mmCIF file of C-alpha atoms in Angstrom:
data_model
loop_
_atom_site.group_PDB
_atom_site.id
_atom_site.type_symbol
_atom_site.label_atom_id
_atom_site.label_comp_id
_atom_site.label_asym_id
_atom_site.label_seq_id
_atom_site.Cartn_x
_atom_site.Cartn_y
_atom_site.Cartn_z
ATOM 1 C CA UNK J 5 11.794 0.643 23.309
ATOM 2 C CA UNK J 6 8.122 0.323 22.494
ATOM 3 C CA UNK J 7 8.840 -2.417 19.955
ATOM 4 C CA UNK J 8 10.306 -4.612 22.684
ATOM 5 C CA UNK J 9 7.237 -3.978 24.852
ATOM 6 C CA UNK J 10 4.998 -4.891 21.959
ATOM 7 C CA UNK J 11 6.895 -8.117 21.396
ATOM 8 C CA UNK J 12 6.391 -9.086 25.018
ATOM 9 C CA UNK J 13 2.662 -8.352 24.806
ATOM 10 C CA UNK J 14 2.170 -11.247 22.378
ATOM 11 C CA UNK J 15 3.085 -13.685 25.169
ATOM 12 C CA UNK J 16 0.686 -12.252 27.753
ATOM 13 C CA UNK J 17 -2.159 -14.522 28.954
ATOM 14 C CA UNK J 18 -5.589 -14.123 27.432
ATOM 15 C CA UNK J 19 -8.226 -12.100 29.288
ATOM 16 C CA UNK J 20 -10.109 -15.295 30.188
ATOM 17 C CA UNK J 21 -6.938 -16.613 31.872
ATOM 18 C CA UNK J 22 -6.559 -13.401 33.889
ATOM 19 C CA UNK J 23 -10.099 -13.646 35.212
ATOM 20 C CA UNK J 24 -9.762 -17.382 35.917
ATOM 21 C CA UNK J 25 -6.640 -16.675 37.960
ATOM 22 C CA UNK J 26 -8.437 -13.979 39.923
ATOM 23 C CA UNK J 27 -11.353 -16.313 40.785
ATOM 24 C CA UNK J 28 -8.956 -18.990 42.087
ATOM 25 C CA UNK J 29 -7.095 -16.513 44.310
ATOM 26 C CA UNK J 30 -7.707 -16.813 48.095
ATOM 27 C CA UNK J 31 -8.140 -13.065 48.198
ATOM 28 C CA UNK J 32 -9.829 -12.155 44.920
ATOM 29 C CA UNK J 33 -9.173 -8.625 43.700
ATOM 30 C CA UNK J 34 -10.723 -6.763 40.765
ATOM 31 C CA UNK J 35 -8.664 -7.349 37.672
ATOM 32 C CA UNK J 36 -7.892 -4.257 35.579
ATOM 33 C CA UNK J 37 -7.247 -5.045 31.971
ATOM 34 C CA UNK J 38 -5.700 -2.096 30.132
ATOM 35 C CA UNK J 39 -5.055 -1.660 26.441
ATOM 36 C CA UNK J 40 -2.476 0.898 25.441
ATOM 37 C CA UNK J 41 -1.959 2.229 21.945
ATOM 38 C CA UNK J 42 1.692 3.146 21.534
ATOM 39 C CA UNK J 43 3.636 4.822 18.784
ATOM 40 C CA UNK J 44 6.637 5.964 20.790
ATOM 41 C CA UNK J 45 7.779 9.568 20.647
ATOM 42 C CA UNK J 46 6.494 10.043 17.124
ATOM 43 C CA UNK J 47 2.714 10.003 17.709
ATOM 44 C CA UNK J 48 1.999 13.601 16.686
ATOM 45 C CA UNK J 49 4.334 13.422 13.707
ATOM 46 C CA UNK J 50 2.763 10.178 12.496
ATOM 47 C CA UNK J 51 -0.719 11.674 12.571
ATOM 48 C CA UNK J 52 0.473 14.790 10.750
ATOM 49 C CA UNK J 53 2.278 12.770 8.067
ATOM 50 C CA UNK J 54 -0.710 10.500 7.477
ATOM 51 C CA UNK J 55 -3.079 13.461 7.175
ATOM 52 C CA UNK J 56 -0.715 15.247 4.778
ATOM 53 C CA UNK J 57 -0.514 12.231 2.497
ATOM 54 C CA UNK J 58 -4.295 11.868 2.699
ATOM 55 C CA UNK J 59 -4.919 15.429 1.547
ATOM 56 C CA UNK J 60 -7.707 16.363 -0.914
ATOM 57 C CA UNK J 61 -7.011 15.675 -4.577
ATOM 58 C CA UNK J 62 -3.714 13.884 -3.959
ATOM 59 C CA UNK J 63 -2.485 10.311 -3.808
ATOM 60 C CA UNK J 64 0.654 8.179 -3.885
ATOM 61 C CA UNK J 65 3.031 7.384 -6.734
ATOM 62 C CA UNK J 66 4.297 3.839 -6.146
ATOM 63 C CA UNK J 67 7.758 3.644 -7.708
ATOM 64 C CA UNK J 68 9.203 1.036 -5.354
ATOM 65 C CA UNK J 69 9.755 -1.738 -7.862
ATOM 66 C CA UNK J 70 12.752 -3.886 -6.980
ATOM 67 C CA UNK J 71 15.757 -3.607 -9.248
ATOM 68 C CA UNK J 72 14.774 -6.906 -10.876
ATOM 69 C CA UNK J 73 11.216 -5.736 -11.578
ATOM 70 C CA UNK J 74 12.460 -2.355 -12.740
ATOM 71 C CA UNK J 75 14.679 -4.315 -15.118
ATOM 72 C CA UNK J 76 11.600 -5.971 -16.634
ATOM 73 C CA UNK J 77 10.040 -2.548 -17.189
ATOM 74 C CA UNK J 78 13.197 -1.253 -18.830
ATOM 75 C CA UNK J 79 13.474 -4.382 -20.981
ATOM 76 C CA UNK J 80 9.974 -3.693 -22.309
ATOM 77 C CA UNK J 81 11.359 -0.541 -23.959
ATOM 78 C CA UNK J 82 14.649 -2.124 -25.017
ATOM 79 C CA UNK J 83 16.880 -0.826 -22.210
ATOM 80 C CA UNK J 84 19.449 -2.739 -20.207
ATOM 81 C CA UNK J 85 18.895 -3.046 -16.454
ATOM 82 C CA UNK J 86 21.741 -0.822 -15.223
ATOM 83 C CA UNK J 87 21.848 1.588 -12.311
ATOM 84 C CA UNK J 88 22.313 4.467 -14.749
ATOM 85 C CA UNK J 89 19.123 3.559 -16.640
ATOM 86 C CA UNK J 90 17.155 3.082 -13.413
ATOM 87 C CA UNK J 91 18.471 6.438 -12.197
ATOM 88 C CA UNK J 92 17.452 8.163 -15.435
ATOM 89 C CA UNK J 93 13.904 6.809 -15.295
ATOM 90 C CA UNK J 94 13.427 7.601 -11.600
ATOM 91 C CA UNK J 95 14.799 11.109 -12.183
ATOM 92 C CA UNK J 96 12.179 11.584 -14.882
ATOM 93 C CA UNK J 97 9.432 10.625 -12.428
ATOM 94 C CA UNK J 98 10.425 12.625 -9.345
ATOM 95 C CA UNK J 99 11.343 15.795 -11.263
ATOM 96 C CA UNK J 100 8.137 16.111 -13.298
ATOM 97 C CA UNK J 101 7.213 19.815 -12.879
ATOM 98 C CA UNK J 102 4.173 20.352 -10.673
ATOM 99 C CA UNK J 103 3.837 16.678 -9.714
ATOM 100 C CA UNK J 104 3.229 17.635 -6.081
ATOM 101 C CA UNK J 105 -0.092 19.217 -7.026
ATOM 102 C CA UNK J 106 -1.483 15.704 -7.524
ATOM 103 C CA UNK J 107 0.953 13.442 -5.638
ATOM 104 C CA UNK J 108 1.412 13.621 -1.856
ATOM 105 C CA UNK J 109 3.748 10.668 -1.355
ATOM 106 C CA UNK J 110 6.155 8.525 -3.374
ATOM 107 C CA UNK J 111 7.107 4.995 -2.349
ATOM 108 C CA UNK J 112 10.761 4.299 -3.153
ATOM 109 C CA UNK J 113 12.945 1.227 -3.375
ATOM 110 C CA UNK J 114 16.000 1.296 -1.071
ATOM 111 C CA UNK J 115 18.364 2.109 -3.935
ATOM 112 C CA UNK J 116 16.262 5.163 -4.836
ATOM 113 C CA UNK J 117 16.096 6.455 -1.254
ATOM 114 C CA UNK J 118 19.895 6.790 -1.256
ATOM 115 C CA UNK J 119 20.210 7.727 -4.918
ATOM 116 C CA UNK J 120 20.777 11.103 -6.562
ATOM 117 C CA UNK J 121 19.184 12.346 -9.760
ATOM 118 C CA UNK J 122 21.135 12.639 -12.988
ATOM 119 C CA UNK J 123 21.656 16.296 -12.014
ATOM 120 C CA UNK J 124 23.297 15.316 -8.725
ATOM 121 C CA UNK J 125 20.426 16.224 -6.376
ATOM 122 C CA UNK J 126 19.236 13.715 -3.797
ATOM 123 C CA UNK J 127 16.002 12.076 -4.943
ATOM 124 C CA UNK J 128 14.576 12.642 -1.453
ATOM 125 C CA UNK J 129 15.308 16.370 -1.628
ATOM 126 C CA UNK J 130 13.680 16.692 -5.052
ATOM 127 C CA UNK J 131 10.515 15.077 -3.683
ATOM 128 C CA UNK J 132 10.440 17.265 -0.574
ATOM 129 C CA UNK J 133 10.838 20.378 -2.735
ATOM 130 C CA UNK J 134 7.675 19.251 -4.556
ATOM 131 C CA UNK J 135 5.928 18.767 -1.176
ATOM 132 C CA UNK J 136 5.870 15.004 -1.747
ATOM 133 C CA UNK J 137 6.586 12.800 1.284
ATOM 134 C CA UNK J 138 9.261 10.156 0.594
ATOM 135 C CA UNK J 139 8.283 6.602 1.503
ATOM 136 C CA UNK J 140 10.174 3.322 1.488
ATOM 137 C CA UNK J 141 9.420 -0.330 0.736
ATOM 138 C CA UNK J 142 10.612 -2.279 3.787
ATOM 139 C CA UNK J 143 9.500 -5.872 3.204
ATOM 140 C CA UNK J 144 11.902 -8.469 1.810
ATOM 141 C CA UNK J 145 9.524 -10.145 -0.590
ATOM 142 C CA UNK J 146 7.313 -13.213 -0.729
ATOM 143 C CA UNK J 147 8.422 -16.781 -0.035
ATOM 144 C CA UNK J 148 6.493 -20.089 0.054
ATOM 145 C CA UNK J 149 4.390 -20.639 3.197
ATOM 146 C CA UNK J 150 5.111 -24.137 4.473
ATOM 147 C CA UNK J 151 1.969 -26.069 5.365
ATOM 148 C CA UNK J 152 -0.300 -24.014 3.114
ATOM 149 C CA UNK J 153 -1.950 -24.614 -0.239
ATOM 150 C CA UNK J 154 0.953 -23.299 -2.347
ATOM 151 C CA UNK J 155 0.511 -19.882 -0.719
ATOM 152 C CA UNK J 156 3.118 -17.358 0.373
ATOM 153 C CA UNK J 157 4.138 -15.177 3.262
ATOM 154 C CA UNK J 158 6.106 -11.937 3.404
ATOM 155 C CA UNK J 159 9.526 -11.871 5.036
ATOM 156 C CA UNK J 160 11.445 -8.929 6.464
ATOM 157 C CA UNK J 161 10.692 -8.565 10.195
ATOM 158 C CA UNK J 162 14.253 -9.480 11.201
ATOM 159 C CA UNK J 163 16.240 -6.270 11.522
ATOM 160 C CA UNK J 164 13.216 -4.153 10.572
ATOM 161 C CA UNK J 165 13.527 -1.739 13.511
ATOM 162 C CA UNK J 166 17.106 -0.780 12.658
ATOM 163 C CA UNK J 167 16.263 -0.466 8.953
ATOM 164 C CA UNK J 168 13.292 1.792 9.710
ATOM 165 C CA UNK J 169 15.438 3.983 11.952
ATOM 166 C CA UNK J 170 18.032 4.336 9.187
ATOM 167 C CA UNK J 171 15.367 5.094 6.566
ATOM 168 C CA UNK J 172 13.903 7.799 8.813
ATOM 169 C CA UNK J 173 17.344 9.397 9.116
ATOM 170 C CA UNK J 174 17.642 9.334 5.323
ATOM 171 C CA UNK J 175 14.381 11.270 4.997
ATOM 172 C CA UNK J 176 11.667 8.638 4.620
ATOM 173 C CA UNK J 177 8.446 9.405 6.487
ATOM 174 C CA UNK J 178 6.261 6.447 5.622
ATOM 175 C CA UNK J 179 6.750 2.779 4.799
ATOM 176 C CA UNK J 180 5.151 0.016 2.763
ATOM 177 C CA UNK J 181 4.874 -3.715 3.388
ATOM 178 C CA UNK J 182 3.098 -5.813 0.755
ATOM 179 C CA UNK J 183 1.783 -9.270 1.386
ATOM 180 C CA UNK J 184 -0.683 -11.157 -0.790
ATOM 181 C CA UNK J 185 -3.707 -13.419 -0.495
ATOM 182 C CA UNK J 186 -4.675 -15.776 -3.324
ATOM 183 C CA UNK J 187 -8.328 -16.710 -3.780
ATOM 184 C CA UNK J 188 -7.719 -19.654 -6.182
ATOM 185 C CA UNK J 189 -5.416 -21.199 -3.558
ATOM 186 C CA UNK J 190 -7.952 -20.907 -0.747
ATOM 187 C CA UNK J 191 -7.112 -18.702 0.900
ATOM 188 C CA UNK J 192 -6.247 -20.909 3.858
ATOM 189 C CA UNK J 193 -6.801 -19.692 7.417
ATOM 190 C CA UNK J 194 -3.046 -20.106 7.927
ATOM 191 C CA UNK J 195 -2.187 -17.772 5.037
ATOM 192 C CA UNK J 196 -4.685 -15.115 6.129
ATOM 193 C CA UNK J 197 -3.460 -15.193 9.736
ATOM 194 C CA UNK J 198 0.186 -15.063 8.681
ATOM 195 C CA UNK J 199 -0.504 -12.093 6.399
ATOM 196 C CA UNK J 200 -2.398 -10.217 9.119
ATOM 197 C CA UNK J 201 0.150 -10.906 11.868
ATOM 198 C CA UNK J 202 3.093 -9.902 9.687
ATOM 199 C CA UNK J 203 1.419 -6.652 8.697
ATOM 200 C CA UNK J 204 0.601 -5.856 12.328
ATOM 201 C CA UNK J 205 4.148 -6.493 13.585
ATOM 202 C CA UNK J 206 5.569 -4.415 10.762
ATOM 203 C CA UNK J 207 3.117 -1.572 11.452
ATOM 204 C CA UNK J 208 4.002 -1.452 15.149
ATOM 205 C CA UNK J 209 7.741 -1.447 14.432
ATOM 206 C CA UNK J 210 7.433 1.214 11.714
ATOM 207 C CA UNK J 211 5.437 3.542 13.983
ATOM 208 C CA UNK J 212 7.942 3.047 16.787
ATOM 209 C CA UNK J 213 10.626 4.387 14.443
ATOM 210 C CA UNK J 214 8.743 7.377 13.039
ATOM 211 C CA UNK J 215 7.364 5.905 9.807
ATOM 212 C CA UNK J 216 3.660 5.851 8.913
ATOM 213 C CA UNK J 217 2.995 2.245 7.870
ATOM 214 C CA UNK J 218 1.029 1.515 4.715
ATOM 215 C CA UNK J 219 -0.841 -1.702 5.462
ATOM 216 C CA UNK J 220 -1.204 -3.695 2.233
ATOM 217 C CA UNK J 221 -2.745 -7.168 2.137
ATOM 218 C CA UNK J 222 -3.241 -7.433 -1.619
ATOM 219 C CA UNK J 223 -5.965 -9.819 -2.702
ATOM 220 C CA UNK J 224 -4.637 -10.914 -6.065
ATOM 221 C CA UNK J 225 -6.742 -10.578 -9.203
ATOM 222 C CA UNK J 226 -5.830 -14.143 -10.224
ATOM 223 C CA UNK J 227 -8.815 -16.434 -10.717
ATOM 224 C CA UNK J 228 -12.186 -16.999 -12.341
ATOM 225 C CA UNK J 229 -14.238 -16.132 -9.244
ATOM 226 C CA UNK J 230 -16.988 -13.517 -9.199
ATOM 227 C CA UNK J 231 -17.147 -10.271 -7.271
ATOM 228 C CA UNK J 232 -19.155 -11.830 -4.417
ATOM 229 C CA UNK J 233 -16.346 -14.281 -3.685
ATOM 230 C CA UNK J 234 -13.808 -11.447 -3.628
ATOM 231 C CA UNK J 235 -16.027 -9.562 -1.186
ATOM 232 C CA UNK J 236 -16.327 -12.622 1.074
ATOM 233 C CA UNK J 237 -12.563 -13.143 1.212
ATOM 234 C CA UNK J 238 -11.831 -9.431 1.669
ATOM 235 C CA UNK J 239 -14.118 -9.295 4.711
ATOM 236 C CA UNK J 240 -12.224 -12.169 6.339
ATOM 237 C CA UNK J 241 -8.819 -10.705 5.527
ATOM 238 C CA UNK J 242 -9.569 -7.216 6.817
ATOM 239 C CA UNK J 243 -11.257 -8.522 9.988
ATOM 240 C CA UNK J 244 -8.087 -10.475 10.758
ATOM 241 C CA UNK J 245 -5.805 -7.549 9.870
ATOM 242 C CA UNK J 246 -7.528 -5.092 12.195
ATOM 243 C CA UNK J 247 -7.751 -7.640 14.996
ATOM 244 C CA UNK J 248 -3.981 -8.061 14.967
ATOM 245 C CA UNK J 249 -3.300 -4.353 14.451
ATOM 246 C CA UNK J 250 -5.202 -3.765 17.699
ATOM 247 C CA UNK J 251 -3.408 -6.664 19.427
ATOM 248 C CA UNK J 252 -0.097 -5.004 18.527
ATOM 249 C CA UNK J 253 -1.204 -1.601 19.831
ATOM 250 C CA UNK J 254 -0.945 0.089 16.452
ATOM 251 C CA UNK J 255 -2.279 3.647 16.413
ATOM 252 C CA UNK J 256 -4.959 3.730 13.708
ATOM 253 C CA UNK J 257 -4.673 7.502 13.241
ATOM 254 C CA UNK J 258 -1.067 6.991 12.158
ATOM 255 C CA UNK J 259 -1.524 4.367 9.432
ATOM 256 C CA UNK J 260 -2.643 4.284 5.801
ATOM 257 C CA UNK J 261 -4.271 1.350 4.035
ATOM 258 C CA UNK J 262 -3.484 0.075 0.550
ATOM 259 C CA UNK J 263 -6.208 -2.447 -0.247
ATOM 260 C CA UNK J 264 -7.320 -4.080 -3.456
ATOM 261 C CA UNK J 265 -10.601 -2.879 -4.901
ATOM 262 C CA UNK J 266 -13.366 -5.477 -4.744
ATOM 263 C CA UNK J 267 -13.534 -6.765 -8.320
ATOM 264 C CA UNK J 268 -14.180 -10.105 -10.017
ATOM 265 C CA UNK J 269 -11.173 -12.314 -10.725
ATOM 266 C CA UNK J 270 -9.246 -11.299 -13.828
ATOM 267 C CA UNK J 271 -10.390 -14.443 -15.660
ATOM 268 C CA UNK J 272 -14.049 -14.155 -14.652
ATOM 269 C CA UNK J 273 -16.404 -13.913 -17.626
ATOM 270 C CA UNK J 274 -18.713 -11.466 -15.819
ATOM 271 C CA UNK J 275 -17.072 -8.053 -15.650
ATOM 272 C CA UNK J 276 -18.093 -5.399 -13.138
ATOM 273 C CA UNK J 277 -18.930 -1.778 -13.899
ATOM 274 C CA UNK J 278 -17.214 1.027 -11.973
ATOM 275 C CA UNK J 279 -20.487 1.538 -10.080
ATOM 276 C CA UNK J 280 -20.551 -2.128 -8.994
ATOM 277 C CA UNK J 281 -16.902 -2.025 -7.939
ATOM 278 C CA UNK J 282 -17.604 1.118 -5.912
ATOM 279 C CA UNK J 283 -20.687 -0.398 -4.272
ATOM 280 C CA UNK J 284 -18.927 -3.582 -3.152
ATOM 281 C CA UNK J 285 -15.706 -1.845 -2.146
ATOM 282 C CA UNK J 286 -17.384 0.874 -0.091
ATOM 283 C CA UNK J 287 -19.587 -1.716 1.610
ATOM 284 C CA UNK J 288 -16.423 -3.583 2.602
ATOM 285 C CA UNK J 289 -14.757 -0.418 3.922
ATOM 286 C CA UNK J 290 -17.796 0.561 5.995
ATOM 287 C CA UNK J 291 -17.949 -2.911 7.550
ATOM 288 C CA UNK J 292 -14.267 -3.293 8.337
ATOM 289 C CA UNK J 293 -12.316 -0.007 8.433
ATOM 290 C CA UNK J 294 -12.537 2.280 11.498
ATOM 291 C CA UNK J 295 -13.108 5.964 10.684
ATOM 292 C CA UNK J 296 -9.977 6.793 12.721
ATOM 293 C CA UNK J 297 -7.900 5.621 9.736
ATOM 294 C CA UNK J 298 -7.010 8.764 7.724
ATOM 295 C CA UNK J 299 -6.617 7.349 4.221
ATOM 296 C CA UNK J 300 -7.490 4.426 1.964
ATOM 297 C CA UNK J 301 -4.958 4.442 -0.880
ATOM 298 C CA UNK J 302 -6.062 1.814 -3.379
ATOM 299 C CA UNK J 303 -3.678 -0.293 -5.438
ATOM 300 C CA UNK J 304 -4.476 -0.779 -9.119
ATOM 301 C CA UNK J 305 -3.469 -4.437 -9.257
ATOM 302 C CA UNK J 306 -3.211 -4.802 -13.013
ATOM 303 C CA UNK J 307 -6.264 -2.761 -13.995
ATOM 304 C CA UNK J 308 -5.828 -0.503 -17.003
ATOM 305 C CA UNK J 309 -4.928 3.109 -16.332
ATOM 306 C CA UNK J 310 -8.453 4.276 -17.206
ATOM 307 C CA UNK J 311 -10.216 1.441 -15.362
ATOM 308 C CA UNK J 312 -8.349 2.192 -12.112
ATOM 309 C CA UNK J 313 -9.252 5.879 -12.427
ATOM 310 C CA UNK J 314 -12.915 5.216 -13.246
ATOM 311 C CA UNK J 315 -13.330 2.882 -10.280
ATOM 312 C CA UNK J 316 -11.748 5.413 -7.926
ATOM 313 C CA UNK J 317 -13.964 8.166 -9.277
ATOM 314 C CA UNK J 318 -17.090 6.033 -8.697
ATOM 315 C CA UNK J 319 -16.120 5.581 -5.039
ATOM 316 C CA UNK J 320 -15.915 9.342 -4.519
ATOM 317 C CA UNK J 321 -19.373 10.330 -5.725
ATOM 318 C CA UNK J 322 -20.483 10.917 -2.138
ATOM 319 C CA UNK J 323 -18.577 11.788 1.070
ATOM 320 C CA UNK J 324 -16.629 9.010 2.825
ATOM 321 C CA UNK J 325 -15.364 8.771 6.425
ATOM 322 C CA UNK J 326 -11.829 8.380 5.058
ATOM 323 C CA UNK J 327 -9.748 9.957 2.309
ATOM 324 C CA UNK J 328 -10.356 7.485 -0.545
ATOM 325 C CA UNK J 329 -7.496 7.822 -3.003
ATOM 326 C CA UNK J 330 -4.805 5.977 -4.963
ATOM 327 C CA UNK J 331 -1.381 4.415 -4.609
ATOM 328 C CA UNK J 332 -0.711 3.378 -8.193
ATOM 329 C CA UNK J 333 2.413 2.092 -9.910
ATOM 330 C CA UNK J 334 1.657 0.746 -13.376
ATOM 331 C CA UNK J 335 -1.623 2.705 -13.577
ATOM 332 C CA UNK J 336 0.415 5.930 -13.361
ATOM 333 C CA UNK J 337 3.612 4.877 -15.131
ATOM 334 C CA UNK J 338 2.699 2.575 -18.002
ATOM 335 C CA UNK J 339 2.113 5.106 -20.788
ATOM 336 C CA UNK J 340 4.801 7.381 -19.329
ATOM 337 C CA UNK J 341 7.425 4.627 -19.635
ATOM 338 C CA UNK J 342 6.459 3.800 -23.220
ATOM 339 C CA UNK J 343 6.513 7.489 -24.184
ATOM 340 C CA UNK J 344 10.006 7.919 -22.756
ATOM 341 C CA UNK J 345 11.458 4.843 -24.465
ATOM 342 C CA UNK J 346 14.855 5.578 -22.914
ATOM 343 C CA UNK J 347 15.428 8.640 -25.116
ATOM 344 C CA UNK J 348 16.549 11.918 -23.478
ATOM 345 C CA UNK J 349 14.600 13.948 -26.041
ATOM 346 C CA UNK J 350 11.367 12.255 -24.870
ATOM 347 C CA UNK J 351 11.695 13.156 -21.177
ATOM 348 C CA UNK J 352 9.368 16.157 -21.294
ATOM 349 C CA UNK J 353 6.723 14.281 -23.292
ATOM 350 C CA UNK J 354 6.876 11.387 -20.831
ATOM 351 C CA UNK J 355 6.575 13.750 -17.861
ATOM 352 C CA UNK J 356 3.564 15.386 -19.506
ATOM 353 C CA UNK J 357 1.908 11.965 -19.830
ATOM 354 C CA UNK J 358 2.665 11.225 -16.159
ATOM 355 C CA UNK J 359 1.056 14.528 -15.171
ATOM 356 C CA UNK J 360 -2.027 13.737 -17.261
ATOM 357 C CA UNK J 361 -2.514 10.456 -15.387
ATOM 358 C CA UNK J 362 -1.748 12.046 -12.017
ATOM 359 C CA UNK J 363 -4.271 14.814 -12.687
ATOM 360 C CA UNK J 364 -6.899 12.297 -13.817
ATOM 361 C CA UNK J 365 -6.559 10.399 -10.540
ATOM 362 C CA UNK J 366 -6.531 13.644 -8.584
ATOM 363 C CA UNK J 367 -9.887 14.480 -10.168
ATOM 364 C CA UNK J 368 -11.110 10.946 -9.413
ATOM 365 C CA UNK J 369 -10.210 11.422 -5.756
ATOM 366 C CA UNK J 370 -12.460 14.483 -5.818
ATOM 367 C CA UNK J 371 -15.167 12.607 -7.735
ATOM 368 C CA UNK J 372 -14.825 14.889 -10.778
ATOM 369 C CA UNK J 373 -13.129 12.667 -13.366
ATOM 370 C CA UNK J 374 -14.433 12.057 -16.884
ATOM 371 C CA UNK J 375 -12.979 9.421 -19.230
ATOM 372 C CA UNK J 376 -13.834 11.525 -22.267
ATOM 373 C CA UNK J 377 -10.810 11.985 -24.504
ATOM 374 C CA UNK J 378 -8.705 9.213 -22.911
ATOM 375 C CA UNK J 379 -6.231 7.581 -25.306
ATOM 376 C CA UNK J 380 -6.810 3.961 -26.348
ATOM 377 C CA UNK J 381 -3.424 2.978 -24.862
ATOM 378 C CA UNK J 382 -4.573 4.081 -21.402
ATOM 379 C CA UNK J 383 -7.459 1.607 -21.637
ATOM 380 C CA UNK J 384 -5.245 -1.443 -22.146
ATOM 381 C CA UNK J 385 -5.276 -3.917 -19.269
ATOM 382 C CA UNK J 386 -2.019 -4.642 -17.425
ATOM 383 C CA UNK J 387 -2.959 -7.812 -15.564
ATOM 384 C CA UNK J 388 -0.089 -10.289 -15.168
ATOM 385 C CA UNK J 389 -0.795 -13.620 -13.493
ATOM 386 C CA UNK J 390 1.229 -14.162 -10.297
ATOM 387 C CA UNK J 391 2.686 -10.652 -10.639
ATOM 388 C CA UNK J 392 5.558 -9.873 -8.271
ATOM 389 C CA UNK J 393 7.418 -6.659 -7.465
#
């Protein structure tokens, strides 16, 4: 399999060692160094899936919260964390009429991928009927990174190939792996390298099993730092990420990125306007992201619903080499969840609210959004220090 070949490639000598060996040979021969991008038998499908998700006016609904995190959301509206309650809420989301007009992909937790709606239909089938590609969270969460400055690394590579193959058979067509970088804690070179290497290995394995990998090194909002410091760290992180993606022969045309926007730390006294966020973020993308990548699907990272939409809109005021869009969780679901409140009679009202937010971000992807008429609740920040999924 390609994944085995890719694993072996990490133990190959460096180019300098190849050339040194050739010079020492009694009969020197030209040394051919070849670099092969591999995505197995799925190359064409991967490109098609990535382009479909990165289609004009559409983005991703991230609904891949773990059962524990979903329980926190349900608790906020007074509901117990049971499978029935999780099923009811997820059914509300995936069955919102016309959602596929604004949403091209939905990231699911493993339970949801195998779950049926309250009406007995497979969640995956409901999404496909809406022309929404089902995706799947494949990482196993963050754990402490030994030897670092209280930083973390993302686990889940063990058994990933077999899990991806099973998820593909169940109907998933893209995957997500989230790791994080903390500015207040450094970030250390060790943490950045570990994040980049893990993302690259995951991406290669996902592609080898038919899933478009979403590459997500989230730079946390935690901290008092200014926007220039965020920009500095983001440049280092993305340089490392793309170096290791190339080292692992990942096909750039068959990936999607889920970066943080370049903003000041959440506790910084100097706030940035949407225009400043757009300027810094686009400058970062132009310096670090190859145009072969089909889509940049930003995470909201604790911004308010309106703030996340305004920032996205500001980035789409002129043409970009990539599809610049959204992959939002709380910034799409927050008001929807509160409107539902666990009451069956509120399902339609909650779905209407979800569609309002989805349409707003669809317009932002096209650069046509206006915040006029937005409810005060949609402007409330959702930042949580050390937030975890």
